[in-house]
CSV table of C-alpha atoms in Angstrom, one decimal:
chain,number,residue,atom,x,y,z
D,101,UNK,CA,154.9,-178.6,88.8
D,102,UNK,CA,154.6,-180.1,85.3
D,103,UNK,CA,151.2,-181.6,86.1
D,104,UNK,CA,149.9,-178.2,87.4
D,105,UNK,CA,151.1,-176.5,84.2
D,106,UNK,CA,149.4,-179.1,82.0
D,107,UNK,CA,146.1,-178.7,83.9
D,108,UNK,CA,146.3,-175.0,83.6
D,109,UNK,CA,146.6,-175.0,79.8
D,110,UNK,CA,144.1,-177.8,79.2
D,111,UNK,CA,141.6,-176.3,81.7
D,112,UNK,CA,139.9,-179.5,82.6
D,113,UNK,CA,138.9,-182.2,80.2
D,114,UNK,CA,135.1,-182.4,80.4
D,115,UNK,CA,132.3,-180.3,79.1
D,116,UNK,CA,130.3,-180.5,82.4
D,117,UNK,CA,133.1,-179.1,84.4
D,118,UNK,CA,133.0,-175.8,82.6
D,119,UNK,CA,129.4,-175.4,81.5
D,120,UNK,CA,127.9,-174.6,84.9
D,121,UNK,CA,129.8,-171.4,85.9
D,122,UNK,CA,129.4,-169.6,82.5
D,123,UNK,CA,126.5,-168.2,80.6
D,124,UNK,CA,126.1,-165.5,77.9
D,125,UNK,CA,125.4,-163.0,80.7
D,126,UNK,CA,128.8,-163.7,82.3
D,127,UNK,CA,130.9,-163.8,79.1
D,128,UNK,CA,131.4,-160.0,78.5
D,129,UNK,CA,133.0,-159.6,81.9
D,130,UNK,CA,136.2,-161.4,81.0
D,131,UNK,CA,139.5,-159.6,80.0
D,132,UNK,CA,142.7,-160.7,78.4
D,133,UNK,CA,145.5,-160.5,80.9
D,134,UNK,CA,148.5,-162.0,79.3
D,135,UNK,CA,149.8,-163.4,75.9
D,136,UNK,CA,152.7,-165.8,75.8
D,137,UNK,CA,154.8,-167.1,73.0
D,138,UNK,CA,156.6,-170.5,73.4
D,139,UNK,CA,159.2,-171.9,71.1
D,140,UNK,CA,158.8,-175.7,70.4
D,141,UNK,CA,161.6,-177.9,69.1
D,142,UNK,CA,159.6,-179.6,66.3
D,143,UNK,CA,158.4,-176.4,64.6
D,144,UNK,CA,159.3,-176.2,60.9
D,145,UNK,CA,162.1,-173.6,60.1
D,146,UNK,CA,159.9,-172.1,57.4
D,147,UNK,CA,158.6,-168.8,58.7
D,148,UNK,CA,155.1,-169.1,57.4
D,149,UNK,CA,154.8,-172.7,58.7
D,150,UNK,CA,155.7,-172.0,62.3
D,151,UNK,CA,154.1,-174.2,64.9
D,152,UNK,CA,155.3,-172.4,68.0
D,153,UNK,CA,152.7,-172.1,70.7
D,154,UNK,CA,150.7,-169.0,71.7
D,155,UNK,CA,148.6,-168.8,74.9
D,156,UNK,CA,146.1,-166.1,75.8
D,157,UNK,CA,145.2,-165.9,79.5
D,158,UNK,CA,142.1,-164.3,81.0
D,159,UNK,CA,141.0,-163.0,84.3
D,160,UNK,CA,138.3,-165.7,84.6
D,161,UNK,CA,140.8,-168.6,84.7
D,162,UNK,CA,140.6,-169.7,81.1
D,163,UNK,CA,143.7,-170.0,79.0
D,164,UNK,CA,143.4,-170.4,75.2
D,165,UNK,CA,145.9,-172.3,73.1
D,166,UNK,CA,147.0,-171.2,69.6
D,167,UNK,CA,149.8,-171.9,67.2
D,168,UNK,CA,151.9,-170.0,64.7
D,169,UNK,CA,153.6,-166.6,64.2
D,170,UNK,CA,157.0,-165.4,65.5
D,171,UNK,CA,158.1,-163.8,68.7
D,172,UNK,CA,157.9,-160.2,67.2
D,173,UNK,CA,154.6,-160.5,65.4
D,174,UNK,CA,152.8,-162.2,68.2
D,175,UNK,CA,154.3,-159.7,70.7
D,176,UNK,CA,153.0,-156.7,68.7
D,177,UNK,CA,149.5,-158.2,68.2
D,178,UNK,CA,149.3,-159.5,71.8
D,179,UNK,CA,149.9,-156.0,73.2
D,180,UNK,CA,146.8,-154.7,71.2
D,181,UNK,CA,144.4,-157.1,73.0
D,182,UNK,CA,145.5,-156.8,76.6
D,183,UNK,CA,142.5,-155.7,78.7
D,184,UNK,CA,140.0,-156.6,75.9
D,185,UNK,CA,137.1,-158.9,76.1
D,186,UNK,CA,138.3,-162.3,74.7
D,187,UNK,CA,134.8,-163.3,73.6
D,188,UNK,CA,134.6,-160.4,71.1
D,189,UNK,CA,136.6,-162.5,68.6
D,190,UNK,CA,135.5,-160.7,65.4
D,191,UNK,CA,136.2,-157.3,67.0
D,192,UNK,CA,139.7,-158.4,68.1
D,193,UNK,CA,140.4,-159.8,64.7
D,194,UNK,CA,139.6,-156.5,63.1
D,195,UNK,CA,141.6,-154.7,65.7
D,196,UNK,CA,144.7,-156.8,65.1
D,197,UNK,CA,144.3,-156.8,61.3
D,198,UNK,CA,143.6,-153.0,60.9
D,199,UNK,CA,145.1,-151.5,64.1
D,200,UNK,CA,148.4,-150.5,62.5
D,201,UNK,CA,146.7,-148.9,59.5
D,202,UNK,CA,148.8,-150.8,56.9
D,203,UNK,CA,147.2,-154.2,55.9
D,204,UNK,CA,149.4,-156.9,57.5
D,205,UNK,CA,151.5,-159.1,55.3
D,206,UNK,CA,151.2,-162.8,55.3
D,207,UNK,CA,153.8,-163.4,58.1
D,208,UNK,CA,151.8,-161.1,60.4
D,209,UNK,CA,148.5,-162.7,59.5
D,210,UNK,CA,150.1,-166.0,60.5
D,211,UNK,CA,150.5,-164.6,64.0
D,212,UNK,CA,147.0,-163.2,64.0
D,213,UNK,CA,145.8,-166.7,63.2
D,214,UNK,CA,147.6,-168.0,66.3
D,215,UNK,CA,145.9,-165.6,68.6
D,216,UNK,CA,142.6,-166.1,66.9
D,217,UNK,CA,142.8,-169.9,67.6
D,218,UNK,CA,143.4,-169.2,71.3
D,219,UNK,CA,140.3,-166.9,71.4
D,220,UNK,CA,138.1,-169.6,69.9
D,221,UNK,CA,139.6,-172.0,72.4
D,222,UNK,CA,138.8,-169.7,75.3
D,223,UNK,CA,135.2,-169.1,74.1
D,224,UNK,CA,134.4,-172.8,73.6
D,225,UNK,CA,135.9,-173.7,76.9
D,226,UNK,CA,133.7,-171.1,78.6
D,227,UNK,CA,130.7,-172.8,77.3
D,228,UNK,CA,132.0,-176.3,77.9
D,229,UNK,CA,131.7,-177.4,74.3
D,230,UNK,CA,134.1,-178.2,71.4
D,231,UNK,CA,134.7,-175.4,68.9
D,232,UNK,CA,132.8,-177.3,66.1
D,233,UNK,CA,129.7,-176.9,68.2
D,234,UNK,CA,130.1,-173.1,68.1
D,235,UNK,CA,130.5,-173.2,64.3
D,236,UNK,CA,127.1,-174.8,63.8
D,237,UNK,CA,127.6,-178.4,64.7
D,238,UNK,CA,128.8,-181.3,62.6
D,239,UNK,CA,127.8,-181.8,59.0
D,240,UNK,CA,130.0,-184.9,58.5
D,241,UNK,CA,131.3,-187.8,60.6
D,242,UNK,CA,135.0,-187.3,59.8
D,243,UNK,CA,137.3,-185.3,57.4
D,244,UNK,CA,138.9,-187.3,54.6
D,245,UNK,CA,142.6,-186.9,54.2
D,246,UNK,CA,145.3,-187.4,51.5
D,247,UNK,CA,148.9,-188.2,52.3
D,248,UNK,CA,151.9,-186.3,51.2
D,249,UNK,CA,155.1,-188.3,51.5
D,250,UNK,CA,153.5,-191.6,52.4
D,251,UNK,CA,156.2,-194.0,53.6
D,252,UNK,CA,157.9,-195.8,50.8
D,253,UNK,CA,156.6,-199.4,50.2
D,254,UNK,CA,158.9,-200.6,47.5
D,255,UNK,CA,157.8,-199.3,44.1
D,256,UNK,CA,155.9,-196.1,43.5
D,257,UNK,CA,152.9,-198.2,42.5
D,258,UNK,CA,153.1,-200.3,45.7
D,259,UNK,CA,153.4,-197.1,47.8
D,260,UNK,CA,150.3,-195.5,46.2
D,261,UNK,CA,148.4,-198.7,46.7
D,262,UNK,CA,149.4,-198.9,50.4
D,263,UNK,CA,148.4,-195.3,51.0
D,264,UNK,CA,144.8,-196.1,49.8
D,265,UNK,CA,144.7,-199.3,51.7
D,266,UNK,CA,145.6,-197.3,54.9
D,267,UNK,CA,142.4,-195.4,54.5
D,268,UNK,CA,143.5,-192.2,52.9
D,269,UNK,CA,141.3,-190.7,50.2
D,270,UNK,CA,144.2,-190.0,47.9
D,271,UNK,CA,148.0,-190.3,47.4
D,272,UNK,CA,149.8,-187.1,46.5
D,273,UNK,CA,153.1,-186.7,44.6
D,274,UNK,CA,155.3,-183.9,43.4
D,275,UNK,CA,156.8,-183.3,39.9
D,276,UNK,CA,159.9,-185.2,38.9
D,277,UNK,CA,163.3,-183.7,38.4
D,278,UNK,CA,166.3,-182.5,40.3
D,279,UNK,CA,165.8,-181.4,44.0
D,280,UNK,CA,169.5,-180.6,44.5
D,281,UNK,CA,171.9,-178.0,43.2
D,282,UNK,CA,171.8,-179.3,39.6
D,283,UNK,CA,169.9,-177.6,36.8
D,284,UNK,CA,166.2,-178.3,36.6
D,285,UNK,CA,165.2,-179.3,33.1
D,286,UNK,CA,161.5,-178.6,32.7
D,287,UNK,CA,160.8,-180.4,29.5
D,288,UNK,CA,162.4,-183.6,30.6
D,289,UNK,CA,160.7,-183.3,34.0
D,290,UNK,CA,157.3,-183.2,32.3
D,291,UNK,CA,157.9,-186.5,30.6
D,292,UNK,CA,159.3,-188.1,33.8
D,293,UNK,CA,156.4,-186.8,35.8
D,294,UNK,CA,153.9,-188.3,33.4
D,295,UNK,CA,155.5,-191.7,33.7
D,296,UNK,CA,155.5,-191.5,37.5
D,297,UNK,CA,151.8,-190.6,37.5
D,298,UNK,CA,150.9,-193.5,35.3
D,299,UNK,CA,152.4,-195.8,38.0
D,300,UNK,CA,150.5,-193.9,40.7
D,301,UNK,CA,147.2,-194.3,38.9
D,302,UNK,CA,147.8,-198.0,38.5
D,303,UNK,CA,148.6,-198.2,42.2
D,304,UNK,CA,145.6,-196.4,43.6
D,305,UNK,CA,143.2,-198.3,41.2
D,306,UNK,CA,139.9,-197.2,39.9
D,307,UNK,CA,138.5,-196.8,43.4
D,308,UNK,CA,141.4,-194.7,44.7
D,309,UNK,CA,142.4,-191.1,44.0
D,310,UNK,CA,145.7,-189.4,43.5
D,311,UNK,CA,146.9,-185.8,43.3
D,312,UNK,CA,150.1,-183.9,42.2
D,313,UNK,CA,151.8,-180.7,43.3
D,314,UNK,CA,153.6,-178.8,40.5
D,315,UNK,CA,155.3,-176.7,43.2
D,316,UNK,CA,155.1,-173.7,40.9
D,317,UNK,CA,158.4,-175.0,39.3
D,318,UNK,CA,157.1,-175.3,35.7
D,319,UNK,CA,157.2,-172.6,33.2
D,320,UNK,CA,153.7,-171.8,31.7
D,321,UNK,CA,153.9,-173.9,28.5
D,322,UNK,CA,155.3,-176.9,30.5
D,323,UNK,CA,152.5,-176.6,33.0
D,324,UNK,CA,150.0,-176.7,30.2
D,325,UNK,CA,151.6,-179.7,28.5
D,326,UNK,CA,151.8,-181.7,31.7
D,327,UNK,CA,148.2,-180.9,32.6
D,328,UNK,CA,147.1,-182.2,29.1
D,329,UNK,CA,149.1,-185.4,29.6
D,330,UNK,CA,147.7,-186.0,33.0
D,331,UNK,CA,144.0,-185.4,32.1
D,332,UNK,CA,143.3,-189.1,31.2
D,333,UNK,CA,144.8,-190.2,34.5
D,334,UNK,CA,142.0,-188.4,36.4
D,335,UNK,CA,143.9,-186.6,39.2
D,336,UNK,CA,141.6,-185.4,42.0
D,337,UNK,CA,143.6,-182.1,41.7
D,338,UNK,CA,146.7,-180.5,40.3
D,339,UNK,CA,148.3,-178.0,42.6
D,340,UNK,CA,150.1,-174.7,42.0
D,341,UNK,CA,150.6,-175.0,38.2
D,342,UNK,CA,152.5,-171.8,37.9
D,343,UNK,CA,154.1,-169.2,40.1
D,344,UNK,CA,151.7,-167.6,42.6
D,345,UNK,CA,152.6,-163.9,42.6
D,346,UNK,CA,150.1,-163.0,39.9
D,347,UNK,CA,146.8,-164.9,40.4
D,348,UNK,CA,145.4,-163.2,37.3
D,349,UNK,CA,147.5,-165.6,35.2
D,350,UNK,CA,144.9,-168.2,35.8
D,351,UNK,CA,142.5,-166.3,33.6
D,352,UNK,CA,144.8,-167.3,30.7
D,353,UNK,CA,145.7,-170.7,32.1
D,354,UNK,CA,142.3,-172.0,33.0
D,355,UNK,CA,140.9,-172.3,29.5
D,356,UNK,CA,143.9,-174.3,28.4
D,357,UNK,CA,143.7,-177.1,30.9
D,358,UNK,CA,140.9,-179.5,32.0
D,359,UNK,CA,142.4,-181.0,35.2
D,360,UNK,CA,141.0,-179.8,38.5
D,361,UNK,CA,143.2,-176.9,39.8
D,362,UNK,CA,144.1,-176.3,43.5
D,363,UNK,CA,145.8,-173.0,44.5
D,364,UNK,CA,146.4,-171.2,47.8
D,365,UNK,CA,149.1,-172.6,50.1
D,366,UNK,CA,151.2,-169.4,49.4
D,367,UNK,CA,148.2,-167.1,50.3
D,368,UNK,CA,147.0,-165.5,53.5
D,369,UNK,CA,143.5,-164.0,54.0
D,370,UNK,CA,140.5,-164.2,51.6
D,371,UNK,CA,141.6,-161.1,49.7
D,372,UNK,CA,144.6,-163.1,48.3
D,373,UNK,CA,142.2,-165.7,46.8
D,374,UNK,CA,138.9,-163.9,46.1
D,375,UNK,CA,139.7,-163.2,42.4
D,376,UNK,CA,140.5,-166.9,41.8
D,377,UNK,CA,137.4,-168.1,43.6
D,378,UNK,CA,134.8,-165.5,42.4
D,379,UNK,CA,135.8,-166.1,38.8
D,380,UNK,CA,135.9,-169.8,39.2
D,381,UNK,CA,139.5,-170.0,38.1
D,382,UNK,CA,140.3,-172.8,40.6
D,383,UNK,CA,138.4,-175.9,41.8
D,384,UNK,CA,140.0,-176.1,45.3
D,385,UNK,CA,141.4,-173.6,47.8
D,386,UNK,CA,144.6,-174.6,49.5
D,387,UNK,CA,144.5,-171.7,52.0
D,388,UNK,CA,145.1,-173.0,55.5
D,389,UNK,CA,145.1,-172.2,59.2
D,390,UNK,CA,146.7,-170.2,60.8
D,391,UNK,CA,148.1,-168.7,57.6
D,392,UNK,CA,144.8,-167.1,56.7
D,393,UNK,CA,144.3,-165.5,60.1
D,394,UNK,CA,142.7,-168.3,62.1
D,395,UNK,CA,139.2,-169.8,62.3
D,396,UNK,CA,137.5,-166.4,62.1
D,397,UNK,CA,138.9,-165.8,58.6
D,398,UNK,CA,138.8,-169.4,57.4
D,399,UNK,CA,135.1,-169.6,57.9
D,400,UNK,CA,134.6,-166.5,55.8
D,401,UNK,CA,136.8,-168.0,53.1
D,402,UNK,CA,134.8,-171.2,53.3
D,403,UNK,CA,131.6,-169.3,52.7
D,404,UNK,CA,133.1,-167.6,49.7
D,405,UNK,CA,134.2,-171.0,48.3
D,406,UNK,CA,130.8,-172.5,48.9
D,407,UNK,CA,129.1,-169.7,47.0
D,408,UNK,CA,131.2,-170.4,44.0
D,409,UNK,CA,131.4,-174.2,44.3
D,410,UNK,CA,135.1,-174.3,45.2
D,411,UNK,CA,136.2,-177.1,47.5
D,412,UNK,CA,138.6,-176.8,50.5
D,413,UNK,CA,141.9,-178.7,50.5
D,414,UNK,CA,143.9,-176.9,53.2
D,415,UNK,CA,147.7,-177.2,53.3
D,416,UNK,CA,149.2,-179.2,56.1
D,417,UNK,CA,150.2,-177.2,59.2
D,418,UNK,CA,151.1,-177.6,62.8
D,419,UNK,CA,149.2,-180.0,65.2
D,420,UNK,CA,147.1,-177.3,66.9
D,421,UNK,CA,146.1,-175.8,63.6
D,422,UNK,CA,145.3,-179.2,62.2
D,423,UNK,CA,143.0,-179.8,65.2
D,424,UNK,CA,141.4,-176.4,64.4
D,425,UNK,CA,140.9,-177.4,60.7
D,426,UNK,CA,139.0,-180.5,61.9
D,427,UNK,CA,136.6,-178.3,63.8
D,428,UNK,CA,136.1,-176.2,60.7
D,429,UNK,CA,136.0,-179.1,58.3
D,430,UNK,CA,133.3,-181.1,60.2
D,431,UNK,CA,131.0,-178.0,60.4
D,432,UNK,CA,131.2,-177.1,56.6
D,433,UNK,CA,128.9,-178.6,54.0
D,434,UNK,CA,131.1,-178.5,50.9
D,435,UNK,CA,134.0,-180.7,49.7
D,436,UNK,CA,136.8,-180.9,52.3
D,437,UNK,CA,140.0,-182.9,52.2
D,438,UNK,CA,142.8,-182.4,54.7
D,439,UNK,CA,146.5,-182.9,53.9
D,440,UNK,CA,148.5,-185.1,56.2
D,441,UNK,CA,152.2,-185.8,55.9
D,442,UNK,CA,153.5,-189.4,55.9
D,443,UNK,CA,151.3,-192.0,57.6
D,444,UNK,CA,149.6,-189.2,59.5
D,445,UNK,CA,150.3,-190.6,63.0
D,446,UNK,CA,152.6,-188.3,64.9
D,447,UNK,CA,153.3,-187.4,68.6
D,448,UNK,CA,154.4,-184.1,70.0
D,449,UNK,CA,155.9,-184.0,73.5
D,450,UNK,CA,154.5,-180.5,74.3
D,451,UNK,CA,151.0,-181.6,73.2
D,452,UNK,CA,149.6,-184.6,75.2
D,453,UNK,CA,146.4,-184.1,73.2
D,454,UNK,CA,145.8,-182.5,69.9
D,455,UNK,CA,143.9,-184.1,66.9
D,456,UNK,CA,142.4,-187.5,66.5
D,457,UNK,CA,143.7,-189.3,63.4
D,458,UNK,CA,143.1,-192.9,62.5
D,459,UNK,CA,142.4,-195.1,59.5
D,460,UNK,CA,143.5,-192.3,57.1
D,461,UNK,CA,140.9,-189.8,58.4
D,462,UNK,CA,140.6,-186.9,60.9
D,463,UNK,CA,137.9,-187.4,63.5
D,464,UNK,CA,136.1,-184.8,65.6
D,465,UNK,CA,136.0,-185.3,69.4
D,466,UNK,CA,134.0,-184.0,72.3
D,467,UNK,CA,136.9,-182.4,74.2
D,468,UNK,CA,136.2,-178.8,75.1
D,469,UNK,CA,137.7,-175.9,73.1
D,470,UNK,CA,140.1,-177.0,70.4
D,471,UNK,CA,140.6,-180.3,72.3
D,472,UNK,CA,144.3,-179.5,72.7
D,473,UNK,CA,146.4,-179.8,75.9
D,474,UNK,CA,149.7,-178.0,76.2
D,475,UNK,CA,152.5,-179.0,78.5
D,476,UNK,CA,154.5,-175.7,79.0
D,477,UNK,CA,157.3,-177.6,80.6
D,478,UNK,CA,158.1,-179.1,77.2
D,479,UNK,CA,158.5,-175.7,75.5
D,480,UNK,CA,160.7,-172.6,75.8
D,481,UNK,CA,158.9,-169.4,77.0
D,482,UNK,CA,160.2,-166.7,74.7
D,483,UNK,CA,158.1,-163.6,75.6
D,484,UNK,CA,155.1,-162.7,77.6
D,485,UNK,CA,153.0,-159.6,77.1
D,486,UNK,CA,151.0,-158.0,79.9
D,487,UNK,CA,151.0,-154.3,79.0
D,488,UNK,CA,148.6,-152.8,76.4
D,489,UNK,CA,150.2,-150.9,73.5
D,490,UNK,CA,148.5,-149.1,70.6
D,491,UNK,CA,150.8,-146.6,68.9
D,492,UNK,CA,148.4,-145.8,66.1
D,493,UNK,CA,145.1,-144.0,66.8
D,494,UNK,CA,141.9,-146.0,66.3
D,495,UNK,CA,138.7,-144.7,64.9
D,496,UNK,CA,135.2,-146.1,65.4
D,497,UNK,CA,131.9,-145.5,63.7
D,498,UNK,CA,129.0,-144.1,65.8
D,499,UNK,CA,127.8,-147.7,66.5
D,500,UNK,CA,131.3,-148.6,67.9
D,501,UNK,CA,132.6,-150.7,65.1
D,502,UNK,CA,136.1,-150.1,63.9
D,503,UNK,CA,137.0,-148.1,60.9
D,504,UNK,CA,140.5,-147.2,59.5
D,505,UNK,CA,142.5,-144.3,60.8
C-alpha cells in the first residue's frame, strides 16, 4: 500500500513515460478533482513557515505536490479551484488571490503558494519535463548557497572558514546579544557584533563571502552605526536593518549606509516589496516561496528585480519549496543565492526525493515536475476538498479575464 501511494504522488520518474500521452491539444480537458492537506512532523511551528504538504489531484491521473499554508487557508482556496482546468495556472492564481474580494493577507498567500506549486508540478508532469524547462530553460549550472547556522567548528573564525571550504558561497551570522529573557542592550550589541564580524571576515578570507542578519532588532541609529562599522569588512549583504512594517523608512536609511541591503523575508507578494525595488532602496530581495504566492508570483517578482538590478536571496523554506526555488533560480539571469540551514544536507521521511544539494550548492535535475516524491503514509491527512465553493460573486471582462467584484 505504501509503495502504491508513493507511485501515485510521484507519478512515474521519467520524462518519456509522461511525454507521449499529452499535448497542448489535450491539456485543456483536465479538471481539478480533489485538494488534500497533510500535516508533517518536521514542519516549523511558525505559521508563515509551514512546510505541510498540499496535493492537487486531476481527472487525468496527475497529482501535483505543493507545500505550505494551514488547514483552513488551503481548504478555502482549494474549494475555489475544484472543477477548474489545472493548466490555467495564472487564471487560478488570480481567482484564489481576488476571489474573496479582500486582498489576502500574508498567511493566506502562503497557502496560495502551496497550491500554485502543485499546479506547476501538474503541468510539467503532463509534458514530461522539469519545471525549469517551462520557465525558459537553464541560465546557470547550479544555484549558489550560503549557510545560516553552519555547524560549529571550534571558534567562530574556524566555523566560517569551514563553511567556505564546504563549498558555500557565504557564511551568515546574526547580531550579538541576549537571545533569552534578559534585556537586549542595543549599543553593547553593536560593539559585540562588530567584533564577531571581524572574526568571520578573517575566517572566510579574501576569496570567501559573509553576511549578517540584523533581525530587525536594532533601533534606527544603532542600525546605522553598525552598518558604518561593518562597511570595511565587505559583507555581501546586511539583512533587515530595521523593523519591516514601514518599508518607506528605507528612503531615510538608504543614504546613511553603504553596505548592501537585503529585505523581504517578512513580505508576501510583489506589492509588499515594489516600493523598495522600484526606488532601488535595497540591493537584494529576500522574498521566498511559497510566501509570495508560489512560482507564478515569484517569477513576476524576479522580473521586477531584474528591471531595477536587484538580486534574489530567498529566505530558506521547506524542502518542496526549496526544490521549487531551484527551478526558478536556474532559469533566471540575475544574481541568485539561496539560503540553506546548517550544512544543507537533510532528509525528510515523507519526501523520498526533493532537492539535490551537494558541495554547498543546489543543483537542477531532470526529474519531471518539481522533481519531488511524496510518501503519504509518512504524513497525516488533515482535510480533503472535493466540493466547489465560491461564496462571493465573480465578475469577468468581456474577454473572460477576471475583474474584482
